[in-house]
Coordinates of C-alpha atoms in Angstrom, one line a residue:
M281 CA 0.9 -31.2 -8.4
Q282 CA 3.0 -30.7 -11.5
T283 CA 4.7 -33.8 -13.0
L284 CA 8.3 -33.2 -13.9
A285 CA 10.2 -34.8 -16.7
Q286 CA 12.6 -37.5 -15.6
D287 CA 15.6 -35.6 -16.9
V288 CA 14.5 -32.6 -14.7
E289 CA 14.2 -34.9 -11.7
D290 CA 17.6 -36.2 -12.4
D291 CA 19.1 -32.7 -12.8
I292 CA 17.6 -31.7 -9.4
A293 CA 19.2 -34.8 -7.7
Q294 CA 22.6 -34.0 -9.2
A295 CA 22.3 -30.3 -8.4
T296 CA 21.5 -30.9 -4.7
A297 CA 24.3 -33.5 -4.4
A298 CA 26.7 -31.0 -5.8
L299 CA 25.9 -28.6 -2.9
R300 CA 27.2 -31.0 -0.1
T301 CA 30.4 -29.0 0.5
D302 CA 28.5 -25.8 0.5
T303 CA 26.0 -27.3 2.9
V304 CA 28.6 -28.1 5.5
S305 CA 30.4 -24.7 5.1
M306 CA 27.2 -22.7 5.2
L307 CA 25.8 -24.6 8.2
S308 CA 29.2 -24.2 10.0
E309 CA 29.1 -20.4 9.4
L310 CA 25.6 -20.1 10.7
V311 CA 26.1 -22.3 13.8
A312 CA 29.1 -20.2 14.7
L313 CA 26.8 -17.2 15.0
P314 CA 25.3 -17.5 18.6
S315 CA 21.8 -16.4 17.9
L316 CA 20.5 -16.7 21.4
L317 CA 17.4 -14.7 22.6
G318 CA 18.2 -11.0 22.1
A319 CA 21.4 -11.7 20.0
E320 CA 19.8 -12.8 16.7
A321 CA 20.9 -9.8 14.6
G322 CA 24.3 -11.2 13.4
A323 CA 22.7 -14.4 12.1
Q324 CA 19.9 -12.4 10.5
D325 CA 22.5 -10.3 8.8
W326 CA 24.0 -13.5 7.4
M327 CA 20.6 -14.6 6.2
A328 CA 19.9 -11.3 4.5
D329 CA 23.2 -11.5 2.7
R330 CA 22.6 -15.1 1.5
L331 CA 19.1 -14.3 0.3
G332 CA 20.2 -11.2 -1.5
S333 CA 23.0 -13.2 -3.2
M334 CA 20.4 -15.5 -4.6
G335 CA 18.7 -12.6 -6.4
L336 CA 15.7 -12.5 -4.0
A337 CA 14.1 -9.3 -2.8
V338 CA 15.1 -9.1 0.9
E339 CA 12.7 -7.6 3.4
R340 CA 13.7 -7.0 7.0
F341 CA 11.4 -5.8 9.7
D342 CA 11.3 -5.6 13.5
I343 CA 8.3 -7.0 15.3
D344 CA 5.7 -4.3 16.0
E345 CA 4.6 -5.4 19.5
A346 CA 1.7 -2.9 19.6
K347 CA 0.4 -4.2 16.3
L348 CA 0.5 -7.8 17.4
K349 CA -0.9 -7.5 20.9
S350 CA -4.5 -7.5 19.7
H351 CA -4.0 -10.7 17.7
K352 CA -5.3 -14.0 19.1
G353 CA -2.0 -15.7 18.5
W354 CA 0.1 -13.1 20.5
S355 CA 2.2 -14.4 23.3
P356 CA 3.4 -11.9 25.9
S357 CA 6.9 -10.9 25.0
I358 CA 10.0 -11.3 27.2
I359 CA 12.4 -8.6 25.9
S360 CA 12.4 -5.7 23.5
Y361 CA 12.2 -6.3 19.8
D362 CA 14.4 -3.4 18.8
G363 CA 17.2 -4.5 16.5
R364 CA 16.0 -8.0 16.3
P365 CA 14.5 -8.3 12.8
N366 CA 12.7 -11.0 10.9
V367 CA 14.3 -11.5 7.4
V368 CA 12.3 -12.7 4.4
G369 CA 13.5 -13.5 0.9
V370 CA 10.8 -13.0 -1.7
H371 CA 10.7 -14.8 -5.0
R372 CA 8.2 -13.5 -7.6
P373 CA 8.1 -15.5 -10.8
S374 CA 8.2 -14.2 -14.3
Q375 CA 5.1 -16.2 -15.0
V376 CA 2.7 -17.6 -12.3
K377 CA 1.6 -21.2 -13.1
G378 CA 1.6 -23.0 -9.7
R379 CA 0.8 -22.8 -6.0
S380 CA 2.6 -20.4 -3.7
L381 CA 4.8 -21.6 -0.8
I382 CA 6.3 -20.4 2.5
L383 CA 9.6 -21.9 3.6
N384 CA 10.1 -21.0 7.3
G385 CA 12.7 -21.5 9.9
H386 CA 13.6 -20.0 13.2
I387 CA 17.1 -18.5 13.7
D388 CA 17.0 -18.4 17.5
V389 CA 18.6 -21.1 19.6
V390 CA 18.2 -22.1 23.2
P391 CA 20.9 -21.6 25.9
V392 CA 23.8 -24.0 25.9
G393 CA 23.5 -25.1 29.5
N394 CA 26.8 -25.8 31.2
D395 CA 29.2 -25.3 28.3
S396 CA 31.9 -27.2 30.1
M397 CA 29.9 -30.4 29.5
W398 CA 30.2 -30.0 25.7
T399 CA 33.0 -32.0 24.0
T400 CA 33.9 -28.8 22.1
P401 CA 32.5 -25.3 22.5
P402 CA 28.9 -25.1 21.5
F403 CA 29.4 -22.3 18.9
S404 CA 32.5 -23.9 17.4
P405 CA 31.0 -26.3 15.0
R406 CA 32.8 -29.5 14.3
V407 CA 32.2 -32.3 11.8
E408 CA 32.7 -35.9 12.9
G409 CA 31.7 -38.5 10.3
D410 CA 28.1 -37.8 9.3
R411 CA 27.5 -35.5 12.2
L412 CA 27.9 -31.7 12.5
Y413 CA 27.9 -30.6 16.1
G414 CA 27.0 -27.3 17.7
R415 CA 24.1 -25.5 19.4
G416 CA 21.4 -24.9 16.8
A417 CA 22.9 -27.4 14.3
A418 CA 19.7 -29.5 14.3
D419 CA 17.3 -27.1 15.9
M420 CA 17.1 -25.7 13.3
K421 CA 19.8 -24.2 11.3
A422 CA 20.4 -27.3 9.2
G423 CA 16.7 -27.0 8.1
I424 CA 17.3 -23.4 7.0
I425 CA 20.3 -24.4 5.0
A426 CA 18.3 -27.1 3.4
W427 CA 15.7 -24.7 2.0
L428 CA 18.3 -22.2 1.0
N429 CA 20.1 -24.8 -1.0
A430 CA 17.0 -26.4 -2.4
F431 CA 16.2 -23.1 -3.9
R432 CA 19.8 -22.6 -5.1
A433 CA 19.7 -26.1 -6.7
L434 CA 16.8 -25.1 -8.9
Q435 CA 18.6 -21.9 -9.9
S436 CA 21.7 -23.8 -10.8
I437 CA 19.9 -25.8 -13.4
G438 CA 18.2 -22.8 -14.9
L439 CA 14.8 -23.1 -13.2
E440 CA 12.7 -20.8 -11.0
P441 CA 9.5 -21.7 -9.1
A442 CA 6.5 -20.7 -11.1
A443 CA 4.7 -19.2 -8.1
P444 CA 5.6 -16.8 -5.3
V445 CA 7.9 -18.3 -2.6
Y446 CA 8.6 -16.6 0.7
L447 CA 11.8 -17.8 2.6
Q448 CA 11.3 -16.7 6.2
S449 CA 14.0 -16.5 8.9
V450 CA 12.2 -15.6 12.1
I451 CA 13.0 -15.0 15.7
E452 CA 11.4 -16.2 19.0
E453 CA 10.2 -19.6 18.0
E454 CA 11.7 -20.9 21.2
C455 CA 9.8 -18.7 23.5
T456 CA 6.8 -16.9 22.0
G457 CA 6.3 -17.7 18.3
N458 CA 5.8 -14.0 17.7
G459 CA 8.3 -14.0 14.9
A460 CA 6.2 -16.2 12.6
L461 CA 3.0 -14.4 13.7
A462 CA 4.6 -11.1 12.7
C463 CA 5.2 -12.5 9.2
L464 CA 1.6 -13.5 8.9
V465 CA 0.4 -10.1 10.2
Q466 CA 2.9 -8.4 7.8
G467 CA 0.9 -10.0 4.9
Y468 CA 2.9 -13.0 3.9
H469 CA 0.3 -15.6 2.8
A470 CA 0.7 -18.7 0.6
D471 CA -1.1 -21.9 -0.3
A472 CA 1.1 -23.9 2.1
A473 CA 4.0 -23.6 4.5
I474 CA 6.9 -26.0 5.3
I475 CA 8.9 -25.4 8.5
T476 CA 12.1 -27.4 8.4
E477 CA 12.2 -28.4 12.1
P478 CA 14.3 -31.5 12.8
G479 CA 12.6 -34.9 13.0
D480 CA 12.1 -38.3 11.4
G481 CA 8.4 -37.8 10.4
L482 CA 6.0 -35.4 8.9
L483 CA 4.1 -33.3 11.4
R484 CA 0.3 -33.6 11.5
A485 CA -0.5 -32.4 14.9
Q486 CA 1.0 -30.7 18.0
L487 CA 0.1 -29.9 21.6
G488 CA -0.5 -26.5 23.0
V489 CA 2.2 -25.0 25.2
M490 CA 1.9 -22.3 27.9
W491 CA 4.6 -20.6 30.0
L492 CA 3.8 -19.2 33.4
T493 CA 5.6 -18.0 36.4
L494 CA 4.6 -18.3 40.1
E495 CA 5.8 -15.5 42.3
V496 CA 5.5 -16.6 45.9
T497 CA 6.2 -14.9 49.2
G498 CA 6.5 -16.4 52.7
V499 CA 7.5 -15.2 56.1
P500 CA 11.3 -14.8 56.7
V501 CA 12.9 -15.6 60.1
H502 CA 16.4 -16.6 61.2
A503 CA 17.3 -20.2 60.3
M504 CA 17.8 -21.2 63.9
V505 CA 14.0 -20.9 64.3
A506 CA 13.1 -21.8 60.7
H507 CA 10.1 -23.8 61.9
T508 CA 8.4 -20.5 63.0
G509 CA 8.6 -19.0 59.5
T510 CA 7.3 -19.9 56.1
N511 CA 9.8 -20.7 53.3
A512 CA 8.7 -19.3 50.0
I513 CA 10.9 -21.8 48.1
D514 CA 9.1 -24.7 49.8
A515 CA 5.8 -23.1 49.2
A516 CA 6.5 -22.7 45.5
R517 CA 7.6 -26.4 45.2
N518 CA 4.4 -27.4 47.0
L519 CA 2.2 -25.4 44.6
F520 CA 4.0 -27.0 41.6
A521 CA 3.5 -30.4 43.1
E522 CA -0.3 -29.7 43.0
L523 CA 0.0 -28.8 39.3
K524 CA 1.8 -32.1 38.7
L525 CA -1.4 -33.8 39.9
L526 CA -3.3 -31.9 37.1
E527 CA -0.7 -33.2 34.7
R528 CA -1.4 -36.7 35.8
E529 CA -5.1 -36.2 35.3
W530 CA -4.7 -34.9 31.8
N531 CA -2.6 -37.9 30.9
E532 CA -5.3 -40.3 32.0
P533 CA -6.7 -42.3 29.0
A534 CA -10.2 -40.9 29.4
K535 CA -8.9 -37.3 29.2
R536 CA -6.6 -37.7 26.2
H537 CA -7.1 -36.4 22.7
A538 CA -7.5 -39.3 20.3
L539 CA -4.3 -38.6 18.4
W540 CA -2.3 -39.0 21.6
C541 CA -4.1 -42.0 23.0
H542 CA -1.1 -44.4 22.5
H543 CA 1.6 -42.0 23.6
D544 CA 3.5 -42.9 26.7
H545 CA 3.2 -39.5 28.4
P546 CA 1.9 -36.7 26.2
I547 CA 1.3 -34.0 28.8
N548 CA 4.2 -32.6 30.6
F549 CA 4.4 -29.9 33.2
N550 CA 8.0 -28.8 33.6
L551 CA 9.6 -26.8 36.4
G552 CA 12.3 -25.2 34.2
R553 CA 13.7 -22.7 36.8
L554 CA 13.3 -22.1 40.5
M555 CA 14.9 -19.1 42.1
G556 CA 14.5 -17.7 45.6
G557 CA 15.9 -16.8 48.9
E558 CA 18.3 -14.2 50.1
W559 CA 20.7 -15.8 52.6
H560 CA 21.9 -19.2 53.9
S561 CA 20.7 -18.5 57.4
S562 CA 17.4 -16.8 56.5
V563 CA 14.2 -18.5 55.6
A564 CA 13.4 -17.5 52.0
T565 CA 11.1 -14.5 51.7
T566 CA 10.5 -14.9 48.0
A567 CA 10.6 -17.5 45.3
R568 CA 10.0 -17.6 41.5
A569 CA 9.1 -20.7 39.7
D570 CA 9.1 -20.7 35.8
I571 CA 6.9 -23.4 34.5
R572 CA 6.2 -24.8 31.0
L573 CA 3.0 -26.9 30.6
S574 CA 1.3 -28.5 27.6
F575 CA -2.3 -29.2 26.7
Y576 CA -4.4 -30.8 24.0
P577 CA -5.7 -29.3 20.8
G578 CA -9.3 -28.1 21.4
M579 CA -8.4 -26.7 24.7
S580 CA -8.3 -22.9 24.7
R581 CA -5.8 -20.8 26.6
E582 CA -8.6 -19.5 28.7
Q583 CA -9.7 -23.0 29.7
V584 CA -6.1 -23.9 30.6
K585 CA -5.6 -20.8 32.7
A586 CA -8.8 -21.4 34.5
A587 CA -7.9 -25.0 35.3
V588 CA -4.4 -24.0 36.5
E589 CA -5.6 -21.1 38.6
A590 CA -8.4 -23.2 40.2
R591 CA -5.9 -26.0 41.1
L592 CA -3.5 -23.4 42.7
A593 CA -6.3 -21.8 44.6
E594 CA -7.5 -25.1 46.0
A595 CA -4.0 -26.1 47.0
H596 CA -3.4 -22.8 48.7
A597 CA -6.7 -22.9 50.5
A598 CA -6.0 -26.4 51.8
S599 CA -2.4 -25.5 53.0
P600 CA -1.8 -25.2 56.7
S601 CA 0.5 -22.2 55.8
R602 CA -2.1 -20.4 53.7
A603 CA -2.2 -17.4 56.0
S604 CA 1.5 -16.8 55.6
V605 CA 1.9 -17.6 51.9
N606 CA 0.9 -15.3 49.0
Y607 CA 1.3 -16.0 45.3
R608 CA 0.5 -14.6 42.0
V609 CA 0.5 -16.1 38.5
I610 CA 2.3 -14.3 35.6
Y611 CA 1.8 -15.3 32.0
Q612 CA 4.8 -14.5 29.8
G613 CA 6.2 -16.3 26.8
F614 CA 4.2 -19.1 25.0
Q615 CA 0.5 -18.9 25.1
S616 CA 0.2 -21.3 22.2
E617 CA -2.8 -23.5 21.4
G618 CA -2.5 -26.9 19.8
C619 CA -3.5 -27.8 16.2
V620 CA -4.4 -30.7 14.0
M621 CA -4.1 -31.0 10.2
D622 CA -6.3 -33.2 8.0
A623 CA -4.2 -36.2 7.0
G624 CA -5.3 -35.6 3.4
E625 CA -3.9 -32.1 3.1
P626 CA -2.0 -31.9 -0.2
V627 CA 1.1 -30.4 1.4
L628 CA 1.3 -33.6 3.5
T629 CA 0.5 -36.1 0.8
E630 CA 2.7 -34.5 -1.8
L631 CA 5.6 -33.9 0.5
A632 CA 5.4 -37.5 1.6
R633 CA 5.5 -38.6 -2.1
C634 CA 8.6 -36.5 -2.6
H635 CA 10.3 -38.0 0.4
R636 CA 9.5 -41.5 -0.8
D637 CA 10.9 -40.7 -4.3
V638 CA 14.2 -39.4 -2.9
T639 CA 14.7 -41.9 0.0
G640 CA 12.8 -45.0 -1.2
R641 CA 11.0 -45.0 2.2
D642 CA 7.6 -44.0 3.3
I643 CA 7.4 -41.3 6.0
E644 CA 5.0 -41.4 9.0
L645 CA 2.7 -38.7 10.0
T646 CA 3.6 -37.7 13.5
V647 CA 2.0 -36.0 16.5
S648 CA 4.2 -33.8 18.7
T649 CA 4.3 -33.3 22.4
G650 CA 5.8 -29.9 21.8
T651 CA 4.9 -26.8 19.8
T652 CA 6.3 -25.3 16.6
D653 CA 5.4 -22.2 14.5
A654 CA 3.2 -24.5 12.4
R655 CA 0.3 -23.6 14.7
T656 CA 0.5 -19.9 13.6
F657 CA -0.1 -20.8 10.0
N658 CA -2.6 -23.5 10.6
L659 CA -4.7 -21.7 13.2
Y660 CA -4.5 -18.1 12.0
G661 CA -3.7 -18.2 8.3
P662 CA -5.3 -20.4 7.7
I663 CA -2.4 -21.9 5.8
P664 CA -1.8 -25.6 5.8
A665 CA 1.6 -26.0 7.4
T666 CA 3.8 -29.0 8.4
C667 CA 7.2 -29.6 9.8
Y668 CA 9.7 -31.6 7.8
G669 CA 13.5 -31.5 8.3
P670 CA 16.8 -33.3 8.9
I671 CA 17.4 -35.8 11.6
G672 CA 19.5 -34.8 14.6
E673 CA 19.8 -35.5 18.3
S674 CA 20.5 -33.8 21.7
I675 CA 18.2 -30.9 20.8
H676 CA 18.1 -28.5 23.8
G677 CA 20.8 -30.8 25.3
I678 CA 24.6 -31.2 25.3
D679 CA 26.5 -31.9 22.1
E680 CA 23.6 -31.2 19.8
W681 CA 24.2 -32.7 16.3
V682 CA 22.6 -33.0 12.9
S683 CA 23.1 -35.6 10.2
I684 CA 24.7 -34.2 7.1
D685 CA 23.3 -37.1 4.9
S686 CA 19.9 -36.4 6.3
T687 CA 20.3 -32.7 5.5
M688 CA 21.2 -33.5 2.0
A689 CA 18.2 -35.8 1.5
C690 CA 16.0 -33.1 3.0
T691 CA 17.4 -30.6 0.5
E692 CA 16.6 -32.8 -2.4
V693 CA 13.1 -33.5 -1.2
L694 CA 12.5 -29.8 -0.8
A695 CA 13.9 -29.0 -4.2
R696 CA 11.6 -31.6 -5.8
F697 CA 8.6 -30.4 -3.8
I698 CA 9.1 -26.8 -4.7
A699 CA 9.4 -27.7 -8.4
R700 CA 6.3 -29.9 -8.3
W701 CA 4.2 -27.7 -6.0
C702 CA 5.0 -24.4 -7.6
G703 CA 5.8 -25.6 -11.0
V704 CA 8.8 -24.2 -12.8
N705 CA 9.8 -21.6 -15.4
R706 CA 13.0 -21.5 -17.3
R707 CA 15.1 -18.6 -16.1
G708 CA 15.7 -15.9 -18.6

């Protein structure tokens, strides 16, 4: 890792601090663009404009579903990819001296839930003290602004990274991960990748995540003789209850991956949505249960599917209503395996050193009970990839917020890391 002169380090600190007002205004603009699933285009236009204004080559491309389907990392898509591009800003240095880098962030945000529960509208960002509120503020638009402004800070003091840098704004991190995978398949490779997901640590490992749907049918009758029919909603809930027993087993100490041995409850099976029925006075004919489950690194998708399907089959066979209940399992969305990085990977050790130099505090390596796009780089690059970003709270919840101070610290850490990892050239 290149050692920088102290005056250069000081210049980087001053340059990033000078971007505080820009950080708040840029983040507010980006949060105000509601980049929900299928509606990412406006925010991606904003990203393309910003990257272009920085003098980077801007490359936009829609995900080629047919091209990705044969890749091991593919997750079955949910909606069409037409008009929903990835956007990449490409920096190619005048002279290559250092190591290349990917800076990645997802532009998509999750639904707001009941917007009447928000203090102010979720896509009307507000600043209150150190906090900027709005859907996507923490997860993860502040992280995107951090790497944009880290790059701008270096430019403002007449420096450029002395290695290729790829600034990636991708779609579908929240449901498939196919956006990041498409960048990899498109040919973007580097010596390391940093994803600026929110958090108070440096990601070393994460669980696998799978989405599945149970479609269940029962026997409808009039509600006045409900006991003679079979309610599909009840049947779906009963099947999910059996899956919760599998969750319990995977959380047993003897079944755990070593990195999660001290976690309170690493494996979670979540019934995210249950829909069914046709009429108040009719026993439900059909039901649909959308489920998210997690699993340890080292477990393949095929192993997880086999375990889930075996448990469902056993539960169905043991049910007194088995003759009148039918179900099928549909896999759509995340089919994402877990991953673990070596704790000695240079991207971890050197990013940790930059964090300590800026904040005066050591940073812990963390293991996550969720998934991020880091798996795509680590498993399929293979490109050593970690997550490091600003601190925020209420992610996927109500009144999501991010710390502005933390965003600024993250920006400075990233600027120093880019300069040290890639080296620097004086801009002509």
